[in-house]
Coordinates of C-alpha atoms and ligand atoms in Angstrom, one line a residue:
M953 CA -8.1 -9.5 7.4
I954 CA -5.4 -10.5 9.9
T955 CA -3.1 -8.0 11.6
V956 CA 0.3 -7.9 10.0
G957 CA 3.3 -5.7 10.8
I958 CA 6.8 -5.4 12.3
E959 CA 7.4 -7.9 15.1
D960 CA 11.1 -7.0 15.6
I961 CA 13.6 -4.5 14.2
S962 CA 17.3 -4.1 14.4
F963 CA 20.1 -1.9 13.0
A964 CA 23.8 -2.2 12.4
S965 CA 26.2 0.1 10.5
G966 CA 29.9 0.2 9.5
S967 CA 32.3 0.0 12.4
C968 CA 34.1 3.3 11.5
V969 CA 32.9 6.9 11.6
L970 CA 34.0 10.2 10.1
D971 CA 33.3 13.4 11.9
L972 CA 32.0 15.8 9.2
K973 CA 34.1 18.5 10.8
D974 CA 37.1 16.8 9.2
L975 CA 35.4 16.7 5.8
A976 CA 34.5 20.4 6.1
Q977 CA 38.1 21.2 6.9
D978 CA 39.4 19.1 4.0
L979 CA 36.9 20.7 1.5
D980 CA 37.3 24.2 3.0
V981 CA 33.6 24.5 3.8
D982 CA 32.0 26.1 6.9
V983 CA 31.1 23.1 9.0
E984 CA 27.7 24.8 9.9
K985 CA 26.8 24.0 6.3
Y986 CA 26.8 20.3 7.2
H987 CA 25.5 20.7 10.8
Q988 CA 22.7 23.1 10.1
G989 CA 22.4 23.3 6.3
L990 CA 22.3 19.5 5.8
G991 CA 21.6 18.4 9.4
Q992 CA 24.4 15.9 9.6
D993 CA 27.2 15.5 12.2
C994 CA 28.9 12.2 11.2
M995 CA 28.9 9.4 8.6
S996 CA 29.3 5.7 9.2
V997 CA 32.1 4.1 7.1
P998 CA 32.6 0.4 6.5
A999 CA 36.0 -1.2 7.5
E1000 CA 38.0 -3.1 4.9
D1001 CA 36.4 -6.4 5.7
E1002 CA 32.8 -5.0 6.0
D1003 CA 30.2 -4.7 3.2
I1004 CA 26.4 -4.8 2.8
V1005 CA 26.4 -8.5 3.6
T1006 CA 28.3 -8.2 6.9
M1007 CA 26.2 -5.2 8.0
A1008 CA 23.1 -7.1 7.0
A1009 CA 24.2 -10.2 9.0
M1010 CA 25.0 -8.0 12.0
A1011 CA 21.6 -6.4 11.9
A1012 CA 19.6 -9.6 11.3
A1013 CA 21.5 -11.9 13.7
P1014 CA 19.7 -10.8 16.9
L1015 CA 16.3 -11.2 15.2
V1016 CA 17.0 -14.6 13.8
A1017 CA 18.3 -15.7 17.2
R1018 CA 15.1 -14.7 18.9
Y1019 CA 12.9 -17.0 16.8
P1020 CA 12.9 -20.8 16.7
P1021 CA 15.1 -22.4 14.0
G1022 CA 13.2 -22.7 10.7
S1023 CA 10.9 -19.7 11.4
F1024 CA 11.8 -17.9 8.2
R1025 CA 10.9 -19.4 4.9
T1026 CA 11.3 -16.0 3.0
L1027 CA 14.2 -13.5 3.1
L1028 CA 13.9 -10.3 1.1
F1029 CA 17.0 -8.3 0.7
A1030 CA 16.7 -4.7 -0.4
T1031 CA 19.8 -2.8 -1.7
E1032 CA 21.1 -0.2 -4.1
T1033 CA 24.7 -1.4 -3.5
G1034 CA 24.3 -5.0 -4.8
I1035 CA 27.6 -7.0 -4.9
D1036 CA 26.6 -9.3 -7.8
N1037 CA 24.5 -8.7 -10.9
S1038 CA 23.0 -12.2 -10.5
K1039 CA 23.2 -13.6 -7.0
S1040 CA 21.2 -12.2 -4.2
A1041 CA 23.3 -10.7 -1.3
G1042 CA 20.7 -12.3 0.9
I1043 CA 22.0 -15.8 0.1
Y1044 CA 25.3 -14.9 1.8
V1045 CA 23.4 -13.6 4.9
H1046 CA 21.2 -16.7 4.9
Q1047 CA 24.4 -18.8 5.1
L1048 CA 26.1 -16.7 7.7
L1049 CA 23.1 -16.8 9.9
N1050 CA 22.8 -20.6 9.5
M1051 CA 19.1 -20.2 8.4
S1052 CA 17.0 -23.2 7.3
K1053 CA 17.7 -24.2 3.7
N1054 CA 13.9 -24.5 3.2
C1055 CA 13.7 -20.8 2.4
R1056 CA 13.3 -18.5 -0.6
V1057 CA 15.8 -15.6 -0.9
V1058 CA 15.6 -12.7 -3.3
E1059 CA 17.1 -9.2 -3.8
L1060 CA 15.0 -6.2 -4.6
K1061 CA 16.3 -3.0 -6.3
Q1062 CA 14.9 0.5 -6.8
A1063 CA 17.4 2.9 -5.3
C1064 CA 16.4 3.9 -1.8
Y1065 CA 12.9 2.7 -2.2
S1066 CA 13.3 -1.1 -2.3
A1067 CA 12.9 -1.8 1.4
T1068 CA 9.4 -0.4 1.3
A1069 CA 8.5 -2.7 -1.6
A1070 CA 10.0 -5.6 0.4
L1071 CA 7.9 -4.7 3.4
Q1072 CA 4.7 -4.5 1.4
L1073 CA 5.4 -7.8 -0.3
A1074 CA 6.2 -9.4 3.0
A1075 CA 3.0 -8.0 4.5
S1076 CA 0.9 -9.3 1.7
Y1077 CA 2.6 -12.7 1.9
V1078 CA 1.9 -13.0 5.6
Q1079 CA -1.8 -12.1 4.9
C1080 CA -2.0 -15.4 3.0
H1081 CA 0.4 -17.4 5.2
S1082 CA -0.3 -16.0 8.7
E1083 CA 1.8 -18.7 10.4
E1084 CA 5.0 -17.6 8.6
K1085 CA 7.5 -14.9 9.3
V1086 CA 9.4 -13.0 6.6
L1087 CA 12.9 -11.6 7.3
V1088 CA 13.3 -8.3 5.5
I1089 CA 16.8 -6.7 5.3
A1090 CA 17.8 -3.4 3.8
S1091 CA 21.6 -2.7 3.6
D1092 CA 23.6 -0.1 1.7
I1093 CA 26.7 1.9 1.4
A1094 CA 26.2 5.4 -0.1
R1095 CA 29.1 6.5 -2.4
Y1096 CA 29.4 9.7 -4.4
E1097 CA 32.4 11.2 -6.2
P1098 CA 35.0 12.3 -3.7
R1099 CA 35.2 16.1 -3.2
S1100 CA 31.8 16.5 -4.8
K1101 CA 28.9 18.5 -3.1
A1102 CA 27.3 15.1 -2.4
E1103 CA 30.2 13.8 -0.4
P1104 CA 28.9 14.9 3.0
T1105 CA 25.6 13.0 2.3
Q1106 CA 27.1 9.5 2.3
G1107 CA 26.9 6.9 5.1
C1108 CA 26.2 3.2 5.5
G1109 CA 24.0 0.8 7.4
A1110 CA 21.5 -2.1 7.5
I1111 CA 18.1 -2.5 9.0
A1112 CA 16.4 -5.9 9.5
F1113 CA 12.8 -6.5 10.3
V1114 CA 10.6 -9.5 11.1
I1115 CA 7.3 -9.2 9.4
G1116 CA 4.6 -11.4 10.8
S1117 CA 1.1 -11.7 12.2
D1118 CA 2.0 -10.8 15.7
P1119 CA 3.2 -7.2 15.2
K1120 CA 4.5 -6.2 18.6
I1121 CA 6.0 -2.9 17.3
V1122 CA 4.0 -1.5 14.4
R1123 CA 0.9 -2.7 12.6
L1124 CA 1.1 -2.0 8.8
E1125 CA -2.1 -0.6 7.4
K1126 CA -3.5 -1.1 3.9
P1127 CA -3.7 2.5 2.6
A1128 CA -0.6 3.6 0.7
G1129 CA 0.1 6.5 -1.6
L1130 CA 2.1 5.7 -4.6
Y1131 CA 4.0 7.6 -7.3
T1132 CA 6.4 6.6 -10.1
E1133 CA 8.0 8.8 -12.8
D1134 CA 11.0 8.2 -15.1
V1135 CA 13.5 10.9 -14.0
M1136 CA 17.3 11.1 -13.9
D1137 CA 17.9 12.7 -10.5
F1138 CA 20.3 9.9 -9.2
W1139 CA 21.4 6.8 -11.0
R1140 CA 24.3 4.4 -11.1
P1141 CA 25.1 2.4 -14.3
L1142 CA 26.3 -1.2 -13.8
Y1143 CA 29.9 -0.1 -14.5
Q1144 CA 29.9 2.7 -12.0
D1145 CA 31.0 2.6 -8.3
V1146 CA 29.7 6.0 -7.3
G1147 CA 26.3 7.4 -8.0
F1148 CA 25.6 10.1 -10.6
V1149 CA 23.4 12.7 -9.0
D1150 CA 21.8 16.0 -10.0
G1151 CA 21.6 17.1 -6.3
K1152 CA 19.3 20.1 -6.4
F1153 CA 17.0 18.4 -8.9
S1154 CA 16.8 15.3 -6.7
A1155 CA 15.6 17.3 -3.8
K1156 CA 13.0 18.9 -5.9
V1157 CA 11.8 15.5 -7.3
Y1158 CA 11.7 14.1 -3.7
L1159 CA 9.2 16.8 -2.7
Q1160 CA 7.2 16.4 -5.9
A1161 CA 6.9 12.7 -5.3
L1162 CA 5.9 13.4 -1.7
K1163 CA 3.1 15.7 -2.8
A1164 CA 1.9 13.2 -5.5
C1165 CA 1.9 10.4 -2.9
W1166 CA -0.3 12.4 -0.5
K1167 CA -2.7 13.2 -3.4
D1168 CA -2.9 9.5 -4.3
L1169 CA -3.6 8.6 -0.6
Q1170 CA -6.4 11.1 -0.5
D1171 CA -7.9 10.3 -3.9
R1172 CA -7.8 6.5 -3.4
F1173 CA -8.4 6.1 0.3
G1174 CA -9.8 9.5 1.5
I1175 CA -7.0 9.8 3.9
K1176 CA -5.3 13.2 4.7
A1177 CA -2.2 14.2 6.5
M1178 CA -4.4 15.4 9.4
D1179 CA -5.3 11.8 10.1
F1180 CA -1.7 11.1 11.2
Q1181 CA 0.2 12.0 14.4
L1182 CA 3.6 10.7 13.4
F1183 CA 5.7 11.3 10.3
C1184 CA 8.9 9.7 9.1
Y1185 CA 10.8 10.4 5.9
H1186 CA 13.5 8.9 3.7
L1187 CA 16.7 10.5 5.1
P1188 CA 19.3 11.3 2.5
F1189 CA 20.3 14.0 5.1
T1190 CA 18.1 15.0 8.0
R1191 CA 17.4 18.5 6.7
M1192 CA 15.6 16.9 3.8
A1193 CA 13.0 15.5 6.2
V1194 CA 12.6 18.9 7.9
K1195 CA 12.0 20.5 4.5
A1196 CA 9.5 17.8 3.5
H1197 CA 7.6 18.3 6.8
Q1198 CA 7.6 22.0 6.4
Y1199 CA 6.1 21.6 3.0
L1200 CA 3.4 19.4 4.6
L1201 CA 2.8 21.9 7.3
Q1202 CA 2.2 24.7 4.7
D1203 CA -0.1 22.7 2.5
N1204 CA -1.8 20.0 4.5
L1205 CA -1.3 20.5 8.3
V1206 CA -2.3 24.1 8.4
D1207 CA -4.1 23.9 11.7
R1208 CA -1.1 22.4 13.5
D1209 CA 1.6 24.3 15.4
P1210 CA 4.6 24.2 13.1
Q1211 CA 7.1 24.4 16.0
A1212 CA 5.5 21.5 17.9
E1213 CA 5.2 19.4 14.7
L1214 CA 8.9 19.9 13.9
A1215 CA 9.8 19.1 17.5
K1216 CA 7.9 15.9 17.1
L1217 CA 9.8 15.0 14.0
E1218 CA 13.2 15.5 15.8
P1219 CA 13.5 12.0 17.4
S1220 CA 13.2 10.4 14.0
L1221 CA 16.4 12.2 12.9
V1222 CA 18.7 11.4 15.9
Y1223 CA 20.4 8.2 14.4
S1224 CA 20.6 9.5 10.9
R1225 CA 22.5 12.6 12.0
Q1226 CA 25.2 10.2 13.2
V1227 CA 25.0 7.6 10.4
G1228 CA 24.3 9.5 7.2
N1229 CA 22.4 8.2 4.2
C1230 CA 22.1 4.4 4.2
Y1231 CA 19.9 4.5 1.1
S1232 CA 17.3 1.6 1.3
A1233 CA 17.6 1.5 5.1
A1234 CA 17.4 5.2 5.6
A1235 CA 13.7 5.8 6.0
Y1236 CA 13.5 2.8 8.5
L1237 CA 16.5 4.1 10.5
G1238 CA 14.2 7.1 10.8
L1239 CA 11.4 4.9 12.1
L1240 CA 13.6 3.1 14.5
S1241 CA 15.0 6.4 15.8
L1242 CA 11.5 7.8 16.3
L1243 CA 10.4 4.8 18.3
E1244 CA 13.6 4.6 20.4
N1245 CA 14.2 8.3 21.0
S1246 CA 10.7 9.7 21.4
H1247 CA 10.0 10.7 25.0
E1248 CA 6.3 10.4 24.5
D1249 CA 4.3 7.2 24.5
L1250 CA 3.5 6.7 20.8
T1251 CA 1.0 3.9 21.4
N1252 CA -1.9 3.8 18.9
Q1253 CA -0.6 6.8 17.1
K1254 CA -1.0 6.7 13.3
L1255 CA 2.2 6.9 11.3
A1256 CA 2.8 8.0 7.7
L1257 CA 6.3 7.1 6.4
F1258 CA 7.5 8.6 3.1
S1259 CA 9.9 6.3 1.3
Y1260 CA 11.7 7.7 -1.8
G1261 CA 14.0 6.1 -4.3
S1262 CA 15.5 8.2 -7.0
G1263 CA 14.6 7.4 -10.6
C1264 CA 11.9 7.6 -9.1
V1265 CA 9.4 5.8 -6.9
G1266 CA 7.7 7.3 -3.9
E1267 CA 5.4 5.7 -1.4
I1268 CA 3.7 6.8 1.8
L1269 CA 3.3 3.7 3.9
T1270 CA 0.8 3.9 6.7
A1271 CA 1.0 2.1 10.1
T1272 CA -0.1 2.2 13.7
V1273 CA 2.2 1.9 16.8
M1274 CA 1.3 -1.0 18.9
P1275 CA 0.6 -0.9 22.7
G1276 CA 3.7 -2.1 24.6
Y1277 CA 6.1 -1.6 21.6
Q1278 CA 8.8 -0.1 24.0
K1279 CA 9.4 -3.6 25.5
Y1280 CA 10.4 -5.0 22.1
L1281 CA 13.0 -2.3 21.2
H1282 CA 16.8 -2.6 21.6
K1283 CA 17.8 1.0 22.1
R1284 CA 20.8 0.3 24.2
Q1285 CA 22.3 -2.2 21.7
H1286 CA 21.8 0.4 18.9
E1287 CA 23.3 3.3 20.9
E1288 CA 26.2 1.2 22.0
G1289 CA 26.8 0.1 18.4
L1290 CA 27.0 3.7 17.2
K1291 CA 29.2 4.7 20.2
A1292 CA 31.6 1.9 19.6
R1293 CA 32.5 3.0 16.0
R1294 CA 36.2 3.8 15.5
L1295 CA 36.8 7.4 14.5
V1296 CA 38.8 7.7 11.3
N1297 CA 40.5 10.6 9.7
I1298 CA 39.9 12.0 6.2
E1299 CA 42.7 9.9 4.6
E1300 CA 41.6 6.7 6.1
Y1301 CA 37.9 7.4 5.4
R1302 CA 38.7 8.0 1.7
R1303 CA 40.8 4.9 1.5
L1304 CA 38.1 2.7 3.1
L1305 CA 35.2 4.1 1.1
Y1306 CA 36.9 4.4 -2.3
T1307 CA 39.2 1.3 -2.5
M1308 CA 37.1 -1.0 -4.6
A1309 CA 37.5 -4.7 -5.0
P1310 CA 39.6 -5.7 -8.1
K1311 CA 37.4 -6.2 -11.1
D1312 CA 39.9 -8.4 -13.1
G1313 CA 39.6 -11.4 -10.8
S1314 CA 43.0 -10.9 -9.1
P1315 CA 42.6 -12.5 -5.6
I1316 CA 42.4 -10.2 -2.6
Q1317 CA 42.6 -10.9 1.2
Y1318 CA 41.2 -8.3 3.6
P1319 CA 42.9 -7.7 7.0
H1320 CA 40.8 -8.8 9.9
V1321 CA 39.8 -5.4 11.3
T1322 CA 36.1 -5.5 11.9
P1323 CA 35.0 -5.9 15.6
G1324 CA 31.9 -7.5 14.3
R1325 CA 31.0 -11.2 14.1
Y1326 CA 30.9 -11.4 10.3
R1327 CA 33.6 -10.4 7.9
L1328 CA 34.5 -10.5 4.2
S1329 CA 37.8 -12.3 4.3
G1330 CA 38.6 -12.0 0.6
I1331 CA 37.7 -12.5 -3.0
V1332 CA 39.2 -15.4 -4.8
E1333 CA 38.3 -16.5 -8.4
H1334 CA 35.6 -13.8 -8.4
K1335 CA 34.0 -15.4 -5.4
R1336 CA 33.4 -13.5 -2.2
I1337 CA 34.4 -15.4 1.0
Y1338 CA 32.7 -14.6 4.2
E1339 CA 33.6 -15.7 7.8
T1340 CA 31.8 -15.9 11.1
F1341 CA 33.6 -15.3 14.5
V1342 CA 32.0 -16.5 17.6
S1343 CA 34.1 -14.6 20.1
A1344 CA 33.5 -11.0 18.9
Q1345 CA 30.4 -8.7 19.5
Ligands
LIG174 P1 25.1 21.9 -2.1 O1 25.0 22.6 -3.4 O2 26.5 21.8 -1.5 O3 24.3 22.6 -0.9 O4 24.5 20.4 -2.1 P2 23.7 24.0 -0.8 O5 24.6 25.1 -1.2 O6 22.3 24.0 -1.4 O7 23.6 24.1 0.8 C1 22.8 23.2 1.5 C2 22.1 23.9 2.6 O8 23.1 24.4 3.5 C3 21.4 25.2 2.1 O9 20.2 25.2 2.9 C4 22.3 26.3 2.5 O10 21.6 27.5 2.7 C5 22.9 25.8 3.8 P3 18.7 25.3 2.2 O11 18.8 26.5 1.3 O12 18.7 24.0 1.3 O13 17.8 25.3 3.3 N1 24.2 26.4 4.1 C6 24.5 26.8 5.4 N2 23.9 26.7 6.5 C7 24.5 27.2 7.7 N3 25.7 27.7 7.6 C8 26.4 27.8 6.5 C9 25.8 27.3 5.3 N4 26.2 27.3 4.0 C10 25.2 26.7 3.3 N5 27.7 28.3 6.5 C11 23.0 18.6 -1.9 C12 23.5 19.9 -1.3 C13 22.0 17.9 -0.9 C14 22.3 18.9 -3.2 C15 24.2 17.7 -2.2 O14 24.8 17.3 -1.0 C16 23.9 16.4 -2.9 O15 23.8 16.4 -4.1 N6 23.6 15.2 -2.2 C17 23.2 14.0 -2.8 C18 21.8 14.0 -3.3 C19 20.7 14.0 -2.3 O16 21.0 13.7 -1.1 N7 19.5 14.3 -2.7 C20 18.3 14.2 -1.8 C21 17.0 13.9 -2.5 S1 17.1 12.5 -3.5 C22 17.1 11.1 -2.5 O17 16.9 11.3 -1.3 C23 17.5 9.8 -3.0 C24 18.9 9.3 -2.6 O18 18.9 8.9 -1.3 C25 19.4 8.2 -3.6 C26 18.5 6.9 -3.8 O19 17.3 7.0 -3.9 O20 19.1 5.9 -3.9 C27 19.9 10.4 -2.8

């Protein structure tokens, strides 16, 4: 078996941000409900000319630039917020990043879970083709009904990884705990722009899936939670991960100090508190946050990452942090990206998030507002038109 894992990882989000204090005020809710009850401070919001493609291109561009041309013959694009029922959003990214045409590109869907499927498929592929690298991108914009209880749990962002046989950051391990069940906790029919969600039920199913994945990991591979030092969770809101970890502490990590364990989880929540739910990218934003914000050296520590996608599929992916991983992280770039977001008020946020593209084919041009390199300039004859700018970020 050759070693396979994450060689490089990068994140980008929408260029606007809403402070949840403003949402709390608008909805006449105590802001502590959001800060403490949900564990969220802000949510990233896409500008008019940003979407899952432009965020994905922003996230993946630095990775593609660090590899020789033609390095990627496979691009897997994970998303819940696909822009076309047929064409993969990854093809637009492939074009924007000027990648080699000798490449396969495909989109994967299963709510927030699909990035994990993409990662596992990429890892298995590299096992057979160790000289190749796979570019995996997860990009999403979370949208619920305005003024609903779910509104504070929105957000947007994209994560990109290079999966290859020289995993400088994290080595992916074979054992995985799996669970699938047909449930209606969150879903979005093709005609619907915002998700339907049974919020309390979804949190319950998330925990049930977590429990079932641990059981599968133990039954199939003889692996227990005690074998891991690091834990990351899918992050619809950061308090969900705290609850998931508390559940684990009660049932599986009984010998560990709960306070120390929860403190160790904290670095994985830092970015998500600022960004919100970015669906398929959310669990991996947690991983990135853990690696970049932990003060401890995590080298050789064993990681269990719980990925959850409503509907539902759960998976515990297992991995080991590689020696020297710190050298390959881009913490400053990520922090600066988050700091540079433009603060929007409640009216502007609602306009940006809920103004959907015309569905009748009438042409639309978007104003050039993104500070990013890639933008959606318009939709003409039902075709999305993207542009690249050399001078920006
Ligand atoms: P809600 O009904 O508004 O919240 O909806 P609540 O009343 O249950 O309050 C939330 C917490 O805040 C509670 O804490 C309150 O006590 C606390 P808990 O009891 O849970 O520990 N609270 C306060 N704390 C401090 N000061 C206060 C205060 N007031 C209340 N003044 C809900 C919350 C998450 C259900 C809603 O926002 C929602 O429906 N969100 C969307 C669904 C979701 O995120 N589900 C998570 C699991 S499913 C999943 O992760 C998949 C998903 O990402 C989609 C996909 O897979 O594609 C969603």
